[in-house]
XYZ file of C-alpha atoms in Angstrom:
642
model
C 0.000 0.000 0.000
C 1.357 3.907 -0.709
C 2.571 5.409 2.285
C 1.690 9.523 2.421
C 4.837 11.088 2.500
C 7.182 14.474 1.837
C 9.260 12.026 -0.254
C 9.140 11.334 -3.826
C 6.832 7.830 -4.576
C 9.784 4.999 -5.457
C 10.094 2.761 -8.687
C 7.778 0.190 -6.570
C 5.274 2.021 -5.859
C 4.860 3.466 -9.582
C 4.790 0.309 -10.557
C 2.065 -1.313 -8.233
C 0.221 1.908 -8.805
C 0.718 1.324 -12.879
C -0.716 -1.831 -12.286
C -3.709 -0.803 -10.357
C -4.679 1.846 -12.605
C -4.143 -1.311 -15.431
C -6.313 -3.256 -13.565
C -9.375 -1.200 -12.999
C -9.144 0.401 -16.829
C -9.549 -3.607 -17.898
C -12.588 -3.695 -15.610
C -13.909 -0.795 -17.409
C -12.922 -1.862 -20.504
C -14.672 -5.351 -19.881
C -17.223 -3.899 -18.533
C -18.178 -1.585 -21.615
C -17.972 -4.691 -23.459
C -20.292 -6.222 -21.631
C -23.005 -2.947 -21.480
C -22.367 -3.096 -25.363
C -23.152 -6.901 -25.743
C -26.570 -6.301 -23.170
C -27.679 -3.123 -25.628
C -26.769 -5.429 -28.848
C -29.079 -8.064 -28.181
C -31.537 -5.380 -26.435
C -31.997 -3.853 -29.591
C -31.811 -6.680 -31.454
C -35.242 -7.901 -29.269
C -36.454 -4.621 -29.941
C -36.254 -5.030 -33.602
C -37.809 -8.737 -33.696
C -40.689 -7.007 -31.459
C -41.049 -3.811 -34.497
C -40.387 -6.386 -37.472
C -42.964 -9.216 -35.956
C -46.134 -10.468 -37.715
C -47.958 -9.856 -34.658
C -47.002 -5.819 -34.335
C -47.317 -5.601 -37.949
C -50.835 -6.622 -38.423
C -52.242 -5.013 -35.071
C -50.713 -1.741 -36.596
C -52.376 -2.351 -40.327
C -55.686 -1.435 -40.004
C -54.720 1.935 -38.949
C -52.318 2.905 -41.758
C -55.089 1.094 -43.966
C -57.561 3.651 -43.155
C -55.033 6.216 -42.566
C -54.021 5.232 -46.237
C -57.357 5.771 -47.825
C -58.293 8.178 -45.884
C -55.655 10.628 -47.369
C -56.184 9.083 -50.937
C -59.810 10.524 -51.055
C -59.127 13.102 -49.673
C -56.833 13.953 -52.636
C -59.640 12.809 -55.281
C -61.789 14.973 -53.673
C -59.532 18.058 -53.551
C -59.629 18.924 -56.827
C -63.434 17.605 -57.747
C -67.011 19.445 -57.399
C -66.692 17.385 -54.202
C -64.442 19.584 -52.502
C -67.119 20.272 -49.792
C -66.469 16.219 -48.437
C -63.379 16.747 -48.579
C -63.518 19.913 -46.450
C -65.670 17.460 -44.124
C -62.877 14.583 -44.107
C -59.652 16.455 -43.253
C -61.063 19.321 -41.181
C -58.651 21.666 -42.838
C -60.025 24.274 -39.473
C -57.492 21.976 -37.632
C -54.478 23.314 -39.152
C -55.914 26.861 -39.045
C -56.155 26.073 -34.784
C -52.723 24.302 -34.505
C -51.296 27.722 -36.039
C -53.229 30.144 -34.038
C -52.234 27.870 -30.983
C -48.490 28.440 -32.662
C -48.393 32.231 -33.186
C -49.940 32.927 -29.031
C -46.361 31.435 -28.240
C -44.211 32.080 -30.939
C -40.727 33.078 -30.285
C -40.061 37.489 -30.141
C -35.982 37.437 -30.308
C -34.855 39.316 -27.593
C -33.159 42.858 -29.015
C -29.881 43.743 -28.276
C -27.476 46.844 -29.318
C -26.270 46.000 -33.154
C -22.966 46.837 -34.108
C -23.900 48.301 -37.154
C -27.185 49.901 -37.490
C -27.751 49.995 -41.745
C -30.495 52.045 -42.725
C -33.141 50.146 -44.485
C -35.461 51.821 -47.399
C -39.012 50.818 -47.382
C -39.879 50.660 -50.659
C -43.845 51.081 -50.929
C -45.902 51.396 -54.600
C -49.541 52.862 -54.593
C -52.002 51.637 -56.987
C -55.843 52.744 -55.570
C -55.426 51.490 -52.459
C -58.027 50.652 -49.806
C -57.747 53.554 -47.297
C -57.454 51.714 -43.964
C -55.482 48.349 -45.511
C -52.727 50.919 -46.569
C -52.958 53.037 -43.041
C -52.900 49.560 -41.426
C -49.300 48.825 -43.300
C -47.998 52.099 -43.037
C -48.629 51.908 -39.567
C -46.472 48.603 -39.634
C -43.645 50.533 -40.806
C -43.756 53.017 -37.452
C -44.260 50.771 -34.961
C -41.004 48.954 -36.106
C -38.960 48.179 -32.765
C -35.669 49.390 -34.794
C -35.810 53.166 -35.843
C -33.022 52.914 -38.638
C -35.427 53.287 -41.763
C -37.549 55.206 -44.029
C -40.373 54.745 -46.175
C -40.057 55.819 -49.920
C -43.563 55.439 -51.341
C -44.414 56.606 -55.324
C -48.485 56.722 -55.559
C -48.740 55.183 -59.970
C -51.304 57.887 -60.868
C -54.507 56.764 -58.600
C -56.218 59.944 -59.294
C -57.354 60.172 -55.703
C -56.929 63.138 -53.703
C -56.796 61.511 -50.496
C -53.476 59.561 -51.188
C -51.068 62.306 -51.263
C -52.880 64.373 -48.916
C -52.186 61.466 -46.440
C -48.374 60.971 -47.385
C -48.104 65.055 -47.400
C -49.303 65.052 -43.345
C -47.267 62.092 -42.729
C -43.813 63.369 -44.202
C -44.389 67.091 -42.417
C -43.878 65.308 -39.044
C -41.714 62.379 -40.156
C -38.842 63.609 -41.694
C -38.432 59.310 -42.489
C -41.179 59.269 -45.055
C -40.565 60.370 -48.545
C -43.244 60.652 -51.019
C -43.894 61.270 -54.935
C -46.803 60.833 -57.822
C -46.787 59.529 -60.898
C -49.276 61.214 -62.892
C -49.171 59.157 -65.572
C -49.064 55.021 -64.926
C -45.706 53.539 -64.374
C -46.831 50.169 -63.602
C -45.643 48.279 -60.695
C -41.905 47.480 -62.114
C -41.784 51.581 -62.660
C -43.392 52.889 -59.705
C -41.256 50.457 -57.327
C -38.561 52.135 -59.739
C -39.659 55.389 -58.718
C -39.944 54.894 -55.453
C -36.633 53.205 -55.213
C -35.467 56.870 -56.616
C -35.985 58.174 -53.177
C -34.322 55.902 -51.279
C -30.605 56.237 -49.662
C -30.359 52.960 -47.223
C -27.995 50.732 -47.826
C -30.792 47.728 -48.115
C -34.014 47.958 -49.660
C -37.253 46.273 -48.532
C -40.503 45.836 -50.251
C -43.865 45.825 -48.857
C -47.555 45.844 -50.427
C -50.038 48.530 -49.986
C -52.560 46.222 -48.519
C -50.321 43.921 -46.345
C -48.293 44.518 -42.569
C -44.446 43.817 -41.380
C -44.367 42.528 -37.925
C -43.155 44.852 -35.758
C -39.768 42.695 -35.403
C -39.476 42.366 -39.232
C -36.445 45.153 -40.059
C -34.612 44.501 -36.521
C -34.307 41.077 -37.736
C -32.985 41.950 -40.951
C -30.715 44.073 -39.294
C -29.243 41.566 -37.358
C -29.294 39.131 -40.146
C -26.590 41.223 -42.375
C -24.786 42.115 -38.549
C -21.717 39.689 -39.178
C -21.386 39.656 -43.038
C -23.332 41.670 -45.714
C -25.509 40.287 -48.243
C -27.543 40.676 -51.317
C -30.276 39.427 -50.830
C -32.502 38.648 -47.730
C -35.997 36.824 -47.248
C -38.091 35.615 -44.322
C -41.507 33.125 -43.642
C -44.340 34.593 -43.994
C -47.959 34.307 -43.477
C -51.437 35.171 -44.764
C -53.877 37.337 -42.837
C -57.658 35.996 -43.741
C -60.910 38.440 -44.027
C -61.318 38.933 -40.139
C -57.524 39.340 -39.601
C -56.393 36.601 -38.849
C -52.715 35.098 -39.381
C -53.366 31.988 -40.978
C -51.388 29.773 -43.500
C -47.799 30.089 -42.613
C -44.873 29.568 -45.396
C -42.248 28.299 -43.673
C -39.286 28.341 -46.047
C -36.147 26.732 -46.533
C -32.501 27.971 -47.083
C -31.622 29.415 -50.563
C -32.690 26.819 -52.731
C -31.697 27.568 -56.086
C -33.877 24.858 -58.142
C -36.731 25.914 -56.018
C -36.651 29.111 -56.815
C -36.981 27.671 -60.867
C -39.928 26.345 -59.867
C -41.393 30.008 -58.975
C -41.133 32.708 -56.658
C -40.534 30.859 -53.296
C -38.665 33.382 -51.870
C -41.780 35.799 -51.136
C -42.173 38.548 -48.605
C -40.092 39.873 -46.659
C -37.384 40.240 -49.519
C -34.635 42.907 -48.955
C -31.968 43.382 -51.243
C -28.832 45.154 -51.218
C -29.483 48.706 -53.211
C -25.774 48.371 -54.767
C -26.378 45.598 -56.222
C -30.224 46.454 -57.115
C -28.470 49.462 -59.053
C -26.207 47.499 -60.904
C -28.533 45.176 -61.976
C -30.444 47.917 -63.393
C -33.694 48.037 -60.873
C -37.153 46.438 -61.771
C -37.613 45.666 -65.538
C -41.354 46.614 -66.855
C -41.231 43.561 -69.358
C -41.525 41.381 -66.481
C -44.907 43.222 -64.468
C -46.508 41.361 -62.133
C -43.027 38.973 -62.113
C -40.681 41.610 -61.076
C -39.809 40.361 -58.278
C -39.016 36.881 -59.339
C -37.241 38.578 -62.546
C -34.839 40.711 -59.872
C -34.286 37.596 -57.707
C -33.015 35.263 -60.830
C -31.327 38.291 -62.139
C -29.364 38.562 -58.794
C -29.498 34.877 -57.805
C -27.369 34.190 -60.977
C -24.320 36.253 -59.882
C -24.638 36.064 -56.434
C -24.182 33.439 -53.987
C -24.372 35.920 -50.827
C -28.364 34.944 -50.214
C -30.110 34.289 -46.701
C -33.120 33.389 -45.343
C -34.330 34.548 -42.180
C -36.597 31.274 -40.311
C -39.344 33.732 -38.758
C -42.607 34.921 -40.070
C -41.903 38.731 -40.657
C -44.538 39.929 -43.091
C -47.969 38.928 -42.906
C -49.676 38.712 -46.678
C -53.184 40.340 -47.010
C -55.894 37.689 -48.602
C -58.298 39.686 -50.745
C -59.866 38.724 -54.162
C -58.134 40.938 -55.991
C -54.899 39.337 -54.921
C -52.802 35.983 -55.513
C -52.628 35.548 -51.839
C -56.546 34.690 -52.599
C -56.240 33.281 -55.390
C -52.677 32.689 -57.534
C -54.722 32.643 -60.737
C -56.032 36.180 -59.644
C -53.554 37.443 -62.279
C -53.114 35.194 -64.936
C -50.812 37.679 -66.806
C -48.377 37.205 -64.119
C -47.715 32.979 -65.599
C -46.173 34.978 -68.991
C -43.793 37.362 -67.301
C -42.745 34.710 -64.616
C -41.902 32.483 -67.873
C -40.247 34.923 -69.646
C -37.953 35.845 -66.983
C -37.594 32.028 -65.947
C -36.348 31.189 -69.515
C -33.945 33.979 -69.733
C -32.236 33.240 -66.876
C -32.018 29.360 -67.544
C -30.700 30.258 -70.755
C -27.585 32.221 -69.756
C -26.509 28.331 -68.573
C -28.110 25.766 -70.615
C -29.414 27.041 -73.905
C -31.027 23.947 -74.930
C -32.606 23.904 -71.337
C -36.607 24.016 -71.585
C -39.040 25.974 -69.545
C -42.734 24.663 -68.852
C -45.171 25.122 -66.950
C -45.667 23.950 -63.406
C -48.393 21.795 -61.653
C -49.849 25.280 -60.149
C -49.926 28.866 -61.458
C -46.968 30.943 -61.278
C -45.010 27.453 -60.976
C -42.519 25.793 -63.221
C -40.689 23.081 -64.582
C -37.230 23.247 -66.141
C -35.922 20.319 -68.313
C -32.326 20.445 -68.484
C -30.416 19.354 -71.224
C -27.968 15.986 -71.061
C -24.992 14.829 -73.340
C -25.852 12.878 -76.187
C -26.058 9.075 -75.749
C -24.898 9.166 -72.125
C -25.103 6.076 -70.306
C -26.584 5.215 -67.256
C -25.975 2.233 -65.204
C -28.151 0.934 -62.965
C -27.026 -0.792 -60.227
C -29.190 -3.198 -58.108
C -28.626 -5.530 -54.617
C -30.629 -8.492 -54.512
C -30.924 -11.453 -53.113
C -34.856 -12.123 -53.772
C -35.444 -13.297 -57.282
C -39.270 -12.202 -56.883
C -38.334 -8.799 -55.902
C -35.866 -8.611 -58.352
C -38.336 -9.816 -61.337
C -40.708 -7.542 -60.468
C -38.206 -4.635 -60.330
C -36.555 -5.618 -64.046
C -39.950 -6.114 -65.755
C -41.187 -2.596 -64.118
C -38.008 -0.999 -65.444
C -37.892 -2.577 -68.982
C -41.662 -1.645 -69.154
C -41.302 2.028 -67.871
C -37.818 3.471 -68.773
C -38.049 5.812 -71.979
C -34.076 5.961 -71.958
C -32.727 3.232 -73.330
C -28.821 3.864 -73.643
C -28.361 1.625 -70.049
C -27.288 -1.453 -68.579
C -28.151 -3.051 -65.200
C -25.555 -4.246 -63.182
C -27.709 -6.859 -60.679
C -25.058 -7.394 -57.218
C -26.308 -10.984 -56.256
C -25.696 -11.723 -52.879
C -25.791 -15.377 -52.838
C -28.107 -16.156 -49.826
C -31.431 -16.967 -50.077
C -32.941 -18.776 -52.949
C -29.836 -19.228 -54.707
C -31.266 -21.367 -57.298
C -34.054 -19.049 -58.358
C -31.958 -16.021 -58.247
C -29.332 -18.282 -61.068
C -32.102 -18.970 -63.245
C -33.650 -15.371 -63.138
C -30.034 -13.944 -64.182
C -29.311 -16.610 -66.985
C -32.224 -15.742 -69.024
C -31.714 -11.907 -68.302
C -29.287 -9.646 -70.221
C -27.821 -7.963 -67.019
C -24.651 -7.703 -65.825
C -23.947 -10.535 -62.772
C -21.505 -9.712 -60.089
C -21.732 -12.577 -57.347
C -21.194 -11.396 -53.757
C -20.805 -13.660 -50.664
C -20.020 -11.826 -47.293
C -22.617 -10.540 -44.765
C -25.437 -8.005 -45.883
C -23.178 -4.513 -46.346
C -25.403 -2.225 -48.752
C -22.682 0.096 -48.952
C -20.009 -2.421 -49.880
C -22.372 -4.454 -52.316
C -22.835 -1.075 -53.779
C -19.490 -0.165 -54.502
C -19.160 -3.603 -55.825
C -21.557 -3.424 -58.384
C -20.076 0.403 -59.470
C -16.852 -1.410 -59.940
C -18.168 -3.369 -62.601
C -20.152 -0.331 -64.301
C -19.395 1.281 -67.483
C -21.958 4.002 -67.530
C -21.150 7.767 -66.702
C -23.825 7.998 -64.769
C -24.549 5.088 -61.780
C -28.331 4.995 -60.499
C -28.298 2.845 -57.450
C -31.732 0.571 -56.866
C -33.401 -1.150 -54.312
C -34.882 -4.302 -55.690
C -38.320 -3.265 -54.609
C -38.865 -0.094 -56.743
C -40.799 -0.161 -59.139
C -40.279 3.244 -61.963
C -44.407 4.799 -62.485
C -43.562 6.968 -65.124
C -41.704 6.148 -68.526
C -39.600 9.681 -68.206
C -38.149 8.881 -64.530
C -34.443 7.716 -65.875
C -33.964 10.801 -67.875
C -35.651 13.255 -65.483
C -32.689 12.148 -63.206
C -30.212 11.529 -65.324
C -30.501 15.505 -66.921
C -30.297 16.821 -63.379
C -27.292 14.302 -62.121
C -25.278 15.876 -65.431
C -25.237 18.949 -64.255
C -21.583 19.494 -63.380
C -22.714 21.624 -59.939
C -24.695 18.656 -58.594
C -23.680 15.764 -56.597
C -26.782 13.619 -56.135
C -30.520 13.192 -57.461
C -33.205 11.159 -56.472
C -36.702 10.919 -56.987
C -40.533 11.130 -55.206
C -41.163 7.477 -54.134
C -44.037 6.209 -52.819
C -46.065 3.600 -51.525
C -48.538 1.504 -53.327
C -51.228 3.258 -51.485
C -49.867 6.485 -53.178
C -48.602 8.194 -49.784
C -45.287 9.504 -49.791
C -42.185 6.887 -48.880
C -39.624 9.468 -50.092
C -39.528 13.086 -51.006
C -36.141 14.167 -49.814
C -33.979 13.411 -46.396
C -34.104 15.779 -43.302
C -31.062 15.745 -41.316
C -31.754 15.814 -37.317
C -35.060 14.332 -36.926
C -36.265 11.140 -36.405
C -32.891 9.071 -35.138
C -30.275 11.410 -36.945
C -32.475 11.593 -40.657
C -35.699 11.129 -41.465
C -37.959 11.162 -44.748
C -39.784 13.867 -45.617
C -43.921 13.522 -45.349
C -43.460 10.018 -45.438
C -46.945 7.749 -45.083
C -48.758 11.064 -45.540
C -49.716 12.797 -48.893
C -48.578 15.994 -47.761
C -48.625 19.302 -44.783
C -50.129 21.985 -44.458
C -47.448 24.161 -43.445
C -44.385 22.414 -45.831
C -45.620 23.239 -49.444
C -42.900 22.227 -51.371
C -43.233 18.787 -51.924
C -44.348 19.064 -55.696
C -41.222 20.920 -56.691
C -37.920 20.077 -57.460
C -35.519 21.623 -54.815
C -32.044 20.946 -53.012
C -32.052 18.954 -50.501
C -29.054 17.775 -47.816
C -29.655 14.189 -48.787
C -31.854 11.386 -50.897
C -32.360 7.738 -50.326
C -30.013 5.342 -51.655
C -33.078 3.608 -52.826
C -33.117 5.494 -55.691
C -30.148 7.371 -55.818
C -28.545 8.855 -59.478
C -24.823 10.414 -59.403
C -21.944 10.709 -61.557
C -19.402 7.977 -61.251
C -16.877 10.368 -61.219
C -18.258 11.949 -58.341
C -18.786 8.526 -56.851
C -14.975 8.109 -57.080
C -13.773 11.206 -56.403
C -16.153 11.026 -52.535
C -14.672 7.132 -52.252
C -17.953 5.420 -52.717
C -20.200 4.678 -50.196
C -18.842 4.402 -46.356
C -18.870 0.741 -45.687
C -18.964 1.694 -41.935
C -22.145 2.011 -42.603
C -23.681 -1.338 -43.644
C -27.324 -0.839 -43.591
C -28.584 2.213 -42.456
C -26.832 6.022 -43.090
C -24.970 5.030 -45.875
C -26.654 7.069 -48.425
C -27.164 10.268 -46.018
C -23.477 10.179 -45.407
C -22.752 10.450 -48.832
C -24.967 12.987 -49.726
C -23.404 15.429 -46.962
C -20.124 14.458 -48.111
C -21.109 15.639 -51.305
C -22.275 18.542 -50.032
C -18.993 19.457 -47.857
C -17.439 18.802 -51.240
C -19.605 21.227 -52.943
C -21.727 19.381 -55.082
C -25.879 20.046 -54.491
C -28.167 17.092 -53.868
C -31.673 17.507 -55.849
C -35.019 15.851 -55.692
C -36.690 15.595 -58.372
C -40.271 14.942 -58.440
C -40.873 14.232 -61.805
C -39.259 11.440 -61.666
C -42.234 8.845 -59.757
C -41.282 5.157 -58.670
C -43.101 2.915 -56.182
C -41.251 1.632 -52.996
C -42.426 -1.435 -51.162
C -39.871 -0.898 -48.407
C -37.713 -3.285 -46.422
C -38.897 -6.051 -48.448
C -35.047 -7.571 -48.552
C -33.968 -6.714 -45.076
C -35.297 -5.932 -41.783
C -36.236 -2.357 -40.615
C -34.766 -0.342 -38.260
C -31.538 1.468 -37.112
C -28.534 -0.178 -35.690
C -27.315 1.042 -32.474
C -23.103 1.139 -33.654
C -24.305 2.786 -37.254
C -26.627 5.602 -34.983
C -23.431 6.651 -33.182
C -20.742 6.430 -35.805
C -23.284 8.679 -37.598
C -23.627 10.934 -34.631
C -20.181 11.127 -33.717
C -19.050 12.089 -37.673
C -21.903 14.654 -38.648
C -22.057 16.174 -35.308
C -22.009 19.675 -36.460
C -25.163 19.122 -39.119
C -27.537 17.501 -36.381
C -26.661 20.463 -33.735
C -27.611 23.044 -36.537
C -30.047 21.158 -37.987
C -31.014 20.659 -41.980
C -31.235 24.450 -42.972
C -33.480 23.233 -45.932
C -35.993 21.934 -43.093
C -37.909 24.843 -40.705
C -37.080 24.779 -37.361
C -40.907 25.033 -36.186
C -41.490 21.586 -37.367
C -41.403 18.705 -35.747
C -38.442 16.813 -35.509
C -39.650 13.519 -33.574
C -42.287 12.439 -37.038
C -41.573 13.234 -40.434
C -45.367 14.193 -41.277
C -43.870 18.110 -41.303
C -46.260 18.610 -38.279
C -46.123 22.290 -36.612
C -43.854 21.838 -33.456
C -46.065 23.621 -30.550
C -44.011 22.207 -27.505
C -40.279 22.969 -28.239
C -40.694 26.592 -29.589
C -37.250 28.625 -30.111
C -34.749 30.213 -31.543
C -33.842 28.297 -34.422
C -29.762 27.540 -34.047
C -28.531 29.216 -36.976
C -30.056 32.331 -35.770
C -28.600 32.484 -32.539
């Protein structure tokens, strides 16, 4: 035993205390072992338990009716039956979870700026309603920060009243600035006009008929605090006939293929006036578009865009306007074209522009290479599956320069598997070792010859005869990294629609089992994303190289989402596209659920994504479901703000 004493310990006594400390680090060690064996076969119960016939069928009924429930709804949506369908969803439910949302949403707490830029106001007046433009004047004086002014051009309304209400206004605050147009400008020339008055170093726009919360411009303030930018925007919502905030548009980060698909960016927008001078202001060739016009104008040179994740302007609903109705203007659909196709052809000429599932949305159809291949590489070890899946993809698949490269892990029916591949054209690489998705995967890209690998699940089945080239135009675009498509299941609820990173255990699909949310809207449109299934997953093999494959650390679960975010860190964008349709049976070939060792390795390596969370993902949704669901019980800050 150590002695206490003045003198130095001797070579003995480090040595037996060496050995203790040698000792009781193998307990620990041993121990460890021993907590990890209890938690392996824990959650290996725990699995059998989720995965059992039993669980399964007690929880069928409910998805069953969950299931149809959601399909009628969406016949009914769009049919003279839209009053059942009003009946079966209670859409008033949404409406209450939001009011419930904005008695206890989040005011950031205001604290001295460093810089204080002053922000123009930019207003237009077109015949406005007397009290709706009062109402958002008044929204501009009650802002909490005082650093602004309010330019406002009235287009020629020929009524008196206007500029005798800007005239008081201006005599007492020296903020306001004021001028007619006596002859019509239109909106691109009297925001023009307006913008003539201004001197702040950022310019925001608001409506005549609509309000900023009184937060809005302190929070774009603080937004540009740490690094300036061009081009700002925030969520916003819709205020109904009685007042009412209803509706929120949550948005994501700058999403430059969503923003192809139509104006997503919105209200608030703020943009730096240096740059809106260089770019020449508003163009009247676009009215009624100018705003999406500016943004792809500036969005094409500029890569300093933010969004701001609170709801900072609140949108007026009135029939005269497309927050009513966005068919209220149907001249609007031309000039959002016409600016859509000028900017996609200053980088792919042969690119097409169409129209998109809703007015004022879009579709663009890039342009591939000639003849370039695709390879399609699929794990299987089911020969049913695996018919199914070829005569689904020989049936459906427009493109037809491709091969498929079939990764046969020899367990299971062996026999049926050999005589399925002998009569098929395919490409047959054998594999033997344990169930690795990742390493089969890499496998069977070894062995492909296309530029372009599209790795399968063997229960897929492609839906629409344009789903390989939908993909394959997107994954040939030298800027992205990764595609994949909309899956679903056979019910017609969504399986996959894009990745979320921190929800669910560390990722977690997007609206799956549900046929969309209320307060995510952009599930029809093609957008970046921070990752896609490897169920469907479409990328250049030389991208595939160059990130080293998939991580065979990750045999089963994570695989794909790590490779996406490498891509990402690497500086590639990951799309979903859907266009591109296929139906997903889902862990048909393996069982379901997430592996304790893969959940940490995950955790441990993309530590820094799941503490900020997926910026393409609001922070007021929920994070424990993936139904998109409005988060009442968590509400704050979101962490890239703070």
């Amino acid at each position: 035993m150590l002695r206490r004493t003045d003198c130095p310990p001797s070579r003995q006594e480090l040595v037996t205390l060496a050995g203790i400390l040698e000792d009781a680090l193998a307990r620990i060690e041993a121990g460890e072992k021993q907590s990890v064996r209890h938690y392996s076969e824990l959650e290996r119960r725990l699995l059998d338990i989720e995965n059992s016939r039993f669980l399964r069928t007690l929880q069928w009924p409910g998805r069953f009716l969950g299931d149809w429930k959601g399909r009628l709804g969406q016949l009914l949506l769009h049919s003279p039956l839209h009053p059942l369908y009003l009946k079966l969803v209670n859409p008033r439910s949404a409406e209450d979870r939001y009011r419930l949302w904005v008695e206890s949403e989040p005011v950031p707490e205001e604290g001295k700026l460093t810089r204080q830029p002053l922000i123009s106001v930019i207003l237009p007046v077109r015949n406005p309603r007397r009290d709706w433009l009062q109402a958002a004047v008044d929204s501009v004086l009650h802002q909490t920060y005082g650093c602004w002014q309010l330019c406002v051009c009235d287009d020629a309304s020929g009524q008196d009243w206007v500029a005798g209400y800007f005239s008081g206004l201006s005599a007492t605050e020296p903020r306001i600035r004021f001028v007619v147009s006596r002859e019509r400008l239109g909106i691109a020339g009297a925001l023009n006009h307006a913008g003539e008055l201004a001197s702040g170093e950022y310019a925001a726009f608001l409506d005549q008929d609509d309000l900023l919360a009184p937060h809005a411009l302190y929070c774009v303030a603080k937004a540009i605090e740490d690094s300036p930018v061009d081009l700002l925007y925030s969520d916003e919502d819709y205020l109904n006939g009685q007042g009412r905030r209803v509706q929120p548009i949550f948005k994501p980060a700058f999403s430059p293929d969503l923003l192809r698909c139509g104006m997503y960016l919105g209200h608030l927008l703020v943009v730096c006036r240096a740059r809106l001078r260089e770019l020449g202001g508003f163009r009247t060739v676009c009215d009624g578009s100018q705003d999406y016009d500016l943004a792809l104008r500036l969005a094409g040179s500029s890569n300093a865009i933010r969004h701001i994740p609170r709801v900072l302007y609140h949108w007026r609903q009135h029939p005269d306007s497309t927050a009513l109705d966005a068919a209220a203007k149907p001249y609007t659909q031309a000039a959002g074209s016409k600016a859509l196709f000028e900017a996609v052809a200053r980088r792919d000429p042969q690119a097409a522009v169409t129209e998109g599932p809703f007015p004022n949305t879009y579709r663009v159809r890039w342009s591939m290479p000639a003849g370039v291949k695709a390879s399609l590489v699929i794990c299987s070890r089911n020969a049913k599956l695996l018919s199914g899946c070829l005569e689904a993809i020989a049936r459906q698949t427009a493109h037809a320069h491709r091969e498929i490269v079939i990764v046969q892990h020899r367990a299971g029916d062996i026999a049926a598997m050999d005589r399925l591949l002998d009569s098929s054209t395919c490409v047959r690489v054998p594999y033997t070792g344990p169930f690795n998705f990742a390493a089969m995967n890499n496998l069977g890209a070894s062995h492909a010859t296309g530029a372009v690998l599209v790795f399968m699940n063997d229960d897929v089945e492609p839906l629409d005869s344009d789903w390989l080239s939908a993909m394959l135009a997107h994954a040939c675009r030298r800027e992205v990294g990764a595609v994949g498509p909309k899956m679903v299941y056979p019910t017609g609820a969504v399986q996959h629609a894009g990745l979320v990173i921190g929800i669910m255990e560390g990722a977690g699909h997007l609206h799956r089992y549900t046929f969309g949310s209320p307060y995510w809207n952009w599930l029809p449109f093609t957008r970046n994303v921070c990752a896609v299934t490897g169920a469907c997953l479409a990328m250049r093999k030389s991208v595939f190289e160059e990130l080293g494959g998939f991580d065979v650390s990750f045999p089963v679960n994570y695989n794909d989402v790590d490779l996406c975010l490498r891509a990402r860190e690497a500086g590639y964008e990951v799309i979903v596209e859907p266009a591109a349709v296929l139906r997903h049976y889902e862990c048909q070939s393996r069982q379901a659920g997430v592996h304790l060792e893969e959940r940490y390795l995950f955790e441990q390596r993309w530590a820094g994504w799941l503490e900020r969370g997926d910026p393409f993902y609001s922070p007021y949704l929920r994070r424990r479901s993936e139904d998109a669901g409005l988060e009442l019980q968590e509400l704050a800050e979101p962490p890239w703000w703070r």
